[in-house]
mmCIF file of C-alpha atoms in Angstrom:
data_model
loop_
_atom_site.group_PDB
_atom_site.id
_atom_site.type_symbol
_atom_site.label_atom_id
_atom_site.label_comp_id
_atom_site.label_asym_id
_atom_site.label_seq_id
_atom_site.Cartn_x
_atom_site.Cartn_y
_atom_site.Cartn_z
ATOM 1 C CA MET A 26 21.951 28.546 -19.911
ATOM 2 C CA ALA A 27 18.220 27.941 -19.313
ATOM 3 C CA THR A 28 17.100 25.366 -16.774
ATOM 4 C CA ARG A 29 14.283 22.920 -17.370
ATOM 5 C CA ASN A 30 11.565 22.197 -14.869
ATOM 6 C CA LEU A 31 11.916 18.457 -14.348
ATOM 7 C CA HIS A 32 8.830 18.261 -12.161
ATOM 8 C CA ALA A 33 5.322 18.102 -13.528
ATOM 9 C CA PRO A 34 2.947 20.705 -12.120
ATOM 10 C CA LEU A 35 0.756 19.594 -9.230
ATOM 11 C CA LEU A 36 -2.817 18.743 -10.127
ATOM 12 C CA THR A 37 -5.743 20.280 -8.298
ATOM 13 C CA ALA A 38 -8.609 18.128 -7.075
ATOM 14 C CA GLU A 39 -10.812 19.532 -9.857
ATOM 15 C CA GLU A 40 -8.231 18.742 -12.560
ATOM 16 C CA PHE A 41 -7.836 15.207 -11.229
ATOM 17 C CA LEU A 42 -11.612 14.609 -11.270
ATOM 18 C CA GLU A 43 -11.738 15.593 -14.957
ATOM 19 C CA ILE A 44 -9.350 12.780 -15.937
ATOM 20 C CA GLU A 45 -11.119 9.765 -17.428
ATOM 21 C CA PHE A 46 -9.191 6.747 -16.155
ATOM 22 C CA PRO A 47 -9.820 3.327 -17.756
ATOM 23 C CA SER A 48 -12.454 1.346 -15.830
ATOM 24 C CA ASP A 49 -9.853 -1.129 -14.556
ATOM 25 C CA THR A 50 -7.612 1.640 -13.185
ATOM 26 C CA LYS A 51 -7.909 3.181 -9.737
ATOM 27 C CA ALA A 52 -5.916 6.211 -8.628
ATOM 28 C CA GLU A 53 -5.926 8.797 -5.847
ATOM 29 C CA LEU A 54 -4.637 12.339 -5.845
ATOM 30 C CA ASP A 55 -2.021 12.681 -3.115
ATOM 31 C CA ASN A 56 -0.751 16.223 -2.540
ATOM 32 C CA GLY A 57 -1.227 17.054 -6.222
ATOM 33 C CA VAL A 58 0.372 13.839 -7.516
ATOM 34 C CA ILE A 59 -1.511 10.912 -9.040
ATOM 35 C CA ARG A 60 -0.884 7.682 -7.111
ATOM 36 C CA MET A 61 -2.027 4.425 -8.630
ATOM 37 C CA MET A 62 -3.918 2.100 -6.291
ATOM 38 C CA ALA A 63 -3.621 -1.668 -6.270
ATOM 39 C CA GLY A 64 -6.658 -3.900 -5.961
ATOM 40 C CA GLY A 65 -7.478 -5.429 -2.610
ATOM 41 C CA THR A 66 -7.575 -9.045 -1.529
ATOM 42 C CA ARG A 67 -10.656 -11.211 -1.379
ATOM 43 C CA ARG A 68 -10.719 -10.861 2.416
ATOM 44 C CA HIS A 69 -10.436 -7.066 2.139
ATOM 45 C CA ALA A 70 -13.408 -7.011 -0.258
ATOM 46 C CA GLU A 71 -15.405 -9.355 1.979
ATOM 47 C CA ILE A 72 -14.957 -7.137 5.050
ATOM 48 C CA GLN A 73 -15.683 -3.979 3.035
ATOM 49 C CA GLY A 74 -18.892 -5.599 1.750
ATOM 50 C CA ASN A 75 -19.913 -6.709 5.243
ATOM 51 C CA ILE A 76 -19.504 -3.214 6.668
ATOM 52 C CA PHE A 77 -21.246 -1.590 3.697
ATOM 53 C CA ASN A 78 -24.263 -3.885 4.086
ATOM 54 C CA LEU A 79 -24.405 -3.350 7.859
ATOM 55 C CA LEU A 80 -24.326 0.416 7.399
ATOM 56 C CA ARG A 81 -26.851 0.416 4.560
ATOM 57 C CA ASN A 82 -29.352 -1.603 6.593
ATOM 58 C CA ALA A 83 -28.799 0.308 9.848
ATOM 59 C CA LEU A 84 -28.940 3.759 8.223
ATOM 60 C CA ARG A 85 -31.952 3.192 5.950
ATOM 61 C CA GLY A 86 -34.457 5.997 6.560
ATOM 62 C CA SER A 87 -32.046 7.998 8.741
ATOM 63 C CA GLY A 88 -31.011 10.559 6.136
ATOM 64 C CA CYS A 89 -27.529 9.020 5.993
ATOM 65 C CA LYS A 90 -26.244 6.667 3.320
ATOM 66 C CA PRO A 91 -23.045 4.651 2.771
ATOM 67 C CA PHE A 92 -21.093 4.754 -0.489
ATOM 68 C CA GLY A 93 -18.336 2.426 -1.679
ATOM 69 C CA ARG A 94 -14.918 3.051 -3.181
ATOM 70 C CA ASP A 95 -16.235 4.703 -6.335
ATOM 71 C CA LEU A 96 -17.078 7.961 -4.566
ATOM 72 C CA GLY A 97 -14.076 10.157 -3.853
ATOM 73 C CA VAL A 98 -13.571 12.397 -0.847
ATOM 74 C CA ARG A 99 -12.006 15.803 -1.435
ATOM 75 C CA THR A 100 -9.757 16.150 1.619
ATOM 76 C CA ASN A 101 -8.129 19.378 0.417
ATOM 77 C CA GLY A 102 -7.470 21.244 -2.832
ATOM 78 C CA LEU A 103 -4.706 18.823 -3.831
ATOM 79 C CA ALA A 104 -6.088 15.491 -2.591
ATOM 80 C CA ILE A 105 -8.873 13.103 -3.539
ATOM 81 C CA ARG A 106 -9.133 9.920 -1.477
ATOM 82 C CA TYR A 107 -11.264 6.828 -2.039
ATOM 83 C CA PRO A 108 -12.124 5.346 1.351
ATOM 84 C CA ASP A 109 -13.496 1.815 1.361
ATOM 85 C CA ILE A 110 -16.759 3.286 2.676
ATOM 86 C CA THR A 111 -17.977 6.847 3.066
ATOM 87 C CA VAL A 112 -21.135 7.803 4.952
ATOM 88 C CA VAL A 113 -22.915 10.922 3.731
ATOM 89 C CA CYS A 114 -25.811 12.534 5.577
ATOM 90 C CA GLY A 115 -28.377 15.039 4.369
ATOM 91 C CA ASN A 116 -29.992 15.618 0.996
ATOM 92 C CA GLN A 117 -27.496 14.643 -1.701
ATOM 93 C CA SER A 118 -29.985 14.088 -4.556
ATOM 94 C CA SER A 119 -28.822 17.179 -6.450
ATOM 95 C CA ASP A 120 -25.281 15.775 -6.547
ATOM 96 C CA ASP A 121 -25.998 12.582 -8.513
ATOM 97 C CA GLU A 122 -23.197 13.312 -11.004
ATOM 98 C CA SER A 123 -20.558 14.185 -8.402
ATOM 99 C CA LYS A 124 -17.404 12.093 -8.491
ATOM 100 C CA ALA A 125 -16.257 13.350 -5.085
ATOM 101 C CA ILE A 126 -17.721 14.944 -1.992
ATOM 102 C CA GLY A 127 -16.234 17.271 0.574
ATOM 103 C CA ASP A 128 -18.571 16.672 3.499
ATOM 104 C CA PRO A 129 -18.617 13.010 4.583
ATOM 105 C CA ARG A 130 -19.879 12.177 8.078
ATOM 106 C CA ALA A 131 -17.836 8.990 8.459
ATOM 107 C CA VAL A 132 -15.057 7.184 6.608
ATOM 108 C CA VAL A 133 -13.983 3.555 6.816
ATOM 109 C CA GLU A 134 -10.619 2.219 5.683
ATOM 110 C CA VAL A 135 -9.929 -1.519 5.598
ATOM 111 C CA LEU A 136 -6.181 -1.745 6.090
ATOM 112 C CA SER A 137 -3.812 -3.660 3.851
ATOM 113 C CA PRO A 138 -0.062 -4.105 4.224
ATOM 114 C CA SER A 139 0.673 -1.918 1.191
ATOM 115 C CA THR A 140 -1.482 1.058 2.313
ATOM 116 C CA ARG A 141 -1.393 0.768 6.106
ATOM 117 C CA THR A 142 1.216 3.482 6.685
ATOM 118 C CA ILE A 143 -0.444 6.110 4.491
ATOM 119 C CA ASP A 144 -3.938 5.206 5.799
ATOM 120 C CA LEU A 145 -2.901 5.600 9.446
ATOM 121 C CA GLY A 146 -0.726 8.651 8.746
ATOM 122 C CA THR A 147 -1.509 11.027 5.888
ATOM 123 C CA LYS A 148 -5.106 9.948 5.302
ATOM 124 C CA LEU A 149 -5.967 10.073 9.006
ATOM 125 C CA LEU A 150 -4.705 13.661 9.202
ATOM 126 C CA GLU A 151 -6.617 14.593 6.045
ATOM 127 C CA TYR A 152 -9.878 13.013 7.249
ATOM 128 C CA ARG A 153 -9.572 14.736 10.628
ATOM 129 C CA SER A 154 -9.194 18.084 8.854
ATOM 130 C CA ILE A 155 -12.648 17.794 7.224
ATOM 131 C CA PRO A 156 -15.138 19.668 9.463
ATOM 132 C CA SER A 157 -18.057 17.311 8.697
ATOM 133 C CA VAL A 158 -16.189 14.108 9.624
ATOM 134 C CA ALA A 159 -17.329 12.795 12.986
ATOM 135 C CA THR A 160 -16.130 9.184 12.745
ATOM 136 C CA ILE A 161 -13.083 7.476 11.241
ATOM 137 C CA ILE A 162 -12.801 3.686 11.354
ATOM 138 C CA PHE A 163 -9.735 1.593 10.550
ATOM 139 C CA VAL A 164 -10.341 -2.148 10.225
ATOM 140 C CA ASP A 165 -7.453 -4.620 10.375
ATOM 141 C CA PRO A 166 -8.428 -7.814 8.524
ATOM 142 C CA LEU A 167 -5.384 -9.764 9.714
ATOM 143 C CA LEU A 168 -5.890 -9.161 13.440
ATOM 144 C CA GLU A 169 -9.688 -8.721 13.141
ATOM 145 C CA THR A 170 -9.491 -5.531 15.181
ATOM 146 C CA VAL A 171 -10.985 -2.065 14.835
ATOM 147 C CA ARG A 172 -9.593 1.379 15.641
ATOM 148 C CA LEU A 173 -12.386 3.903 16.222
ATOM 149 C CA ILE A 174 -11.691 7.638 16.097
ATOM 150 C CA GLU A 175 -14.556 10.006 16.939
ATOM 151 C CA ARG A 176 -14.823 13.780 17.088
ATOM 152 C CA THR A 177 -15.629 14.925 20.629
ATOM 153 C CA GLY A 178 -15.394 18.683 20.060
ATOM 154 C CA ALA A 179 -14.291 21.299 17.519
ATOM 155 C CA ALA A 180 -10.663 20.111 17.656
ATOM 156 C CA ALA A 181 -10.901 17.161 20.053
ATOM 157 C CA TRP A 182 -10.958 13.474 19.186
ATOM 158 C CA SER A 183 -11.216 10.162 21.041
ATOM 159 C CA ASP A 184 -9.045 7.400 19.635
ATOM 160 C CA SER A 185 -9.728 3.812 20.733
ATOM 161 C CA ASP A 186 -8.290 0.473 19.755
ATOM 162 C CA LEU A 187 -11.309 -1.700 20.474
ATOM 163 C CA SER A 188 -10.807 -5.006 22.240
ATOM 164 C CA PRO A 189 -10.822 -8.096 20.030
ATOM 165 C CA GLY A 190 -14.441 -9.173 19.604
ATOM 166 C CA GLN A 191 -15.848 -5.818 20.782
ATOM 167 C CA ASP A 192 -18.786 -4.384 18.837
ATOM 168 C CA VAL A 193 -18.229 -0.973 17.229
ATOM 169 C CA PRO A 194 -20.436 1.789 18.680
ATOM 170 C CA LEU A 195 -20.847 4.663 16.201
ATOM 171 C CA THR A 196 -22.121 7.352 18.572
ATOM 172 C CA ASP A 197 -22.624 10.051 15.953
ATOM 173 C CA LEU A 198 -24.715 7.757 13.738
ATOM 174 C CA ASP A 199 -26.516 6.171 16.723
ATOM 175 C CA ILE A 200 -25.784 2.607 15.587
ATOM 176 C CA THR A 201 -23.534 -0.273 16.612
ATOM 177 C CA LEU A 202 -21.752 -2.580 14.188
ATOM 178 C CA PRO A 203 -21.454 -6.146 15.534
ATOM 179 C CA HIS A 204 -17.849 -7.324 15.486
ATOM 180 C CA GLY A 205 -18.832 -10.792 14.338
ATOM 181 C CA GLU A 206 -20.763 -9.391 11.378
ATOM 182 C CA ILE A 207 -17.863 -7.145 10.298
ATOM 183 C CA PHE A 208 -15.527 -10.135 10.061
ATOM 184 C CA ALA A 209 -18.110 -12.781 9.003
ATOM 185 C CA ARG A 210 -16.929 -15.167 6.294
ATOM 186 C CA ASP A 211 -20.334 -16.364 5.057
#
């Protein structure tokens, strides 16, 4: 008696990027499996927008540029993630049609209850495995706190839960994000 394979084959990052999802659909590739993503809250979007604008203004002319959730990050051959913000440095003009990059300098995730565990677990490990990543930021909208993780050597990292109200120094990018501006409501 023949057996049937009940499991679909795992997708590669390249295969996933070839899929044309409807414009109102957001998905990530997680270890070769498509995972649908829910939309964020108004507060989540507000904080993401605040940080994006702060980074865009602070990095203008530096050779680094922030991108929003539409640009994927290839964390390995079976995973594509969509951080809330990705900072890319260097000349990227030849990659205008790219849907994902493999060499971000910094990633920002605004936490939500439904994604918190995977963001602080699987995604953190994946981001740390990318050689170009120097800074990983997790922002908690409920507590208005920031966790800052920075590369300090080839395989060494500092990991700090910043004090409430503390500005966010991004050493690698040579800028500081004001806490009050990250969480501003106007």
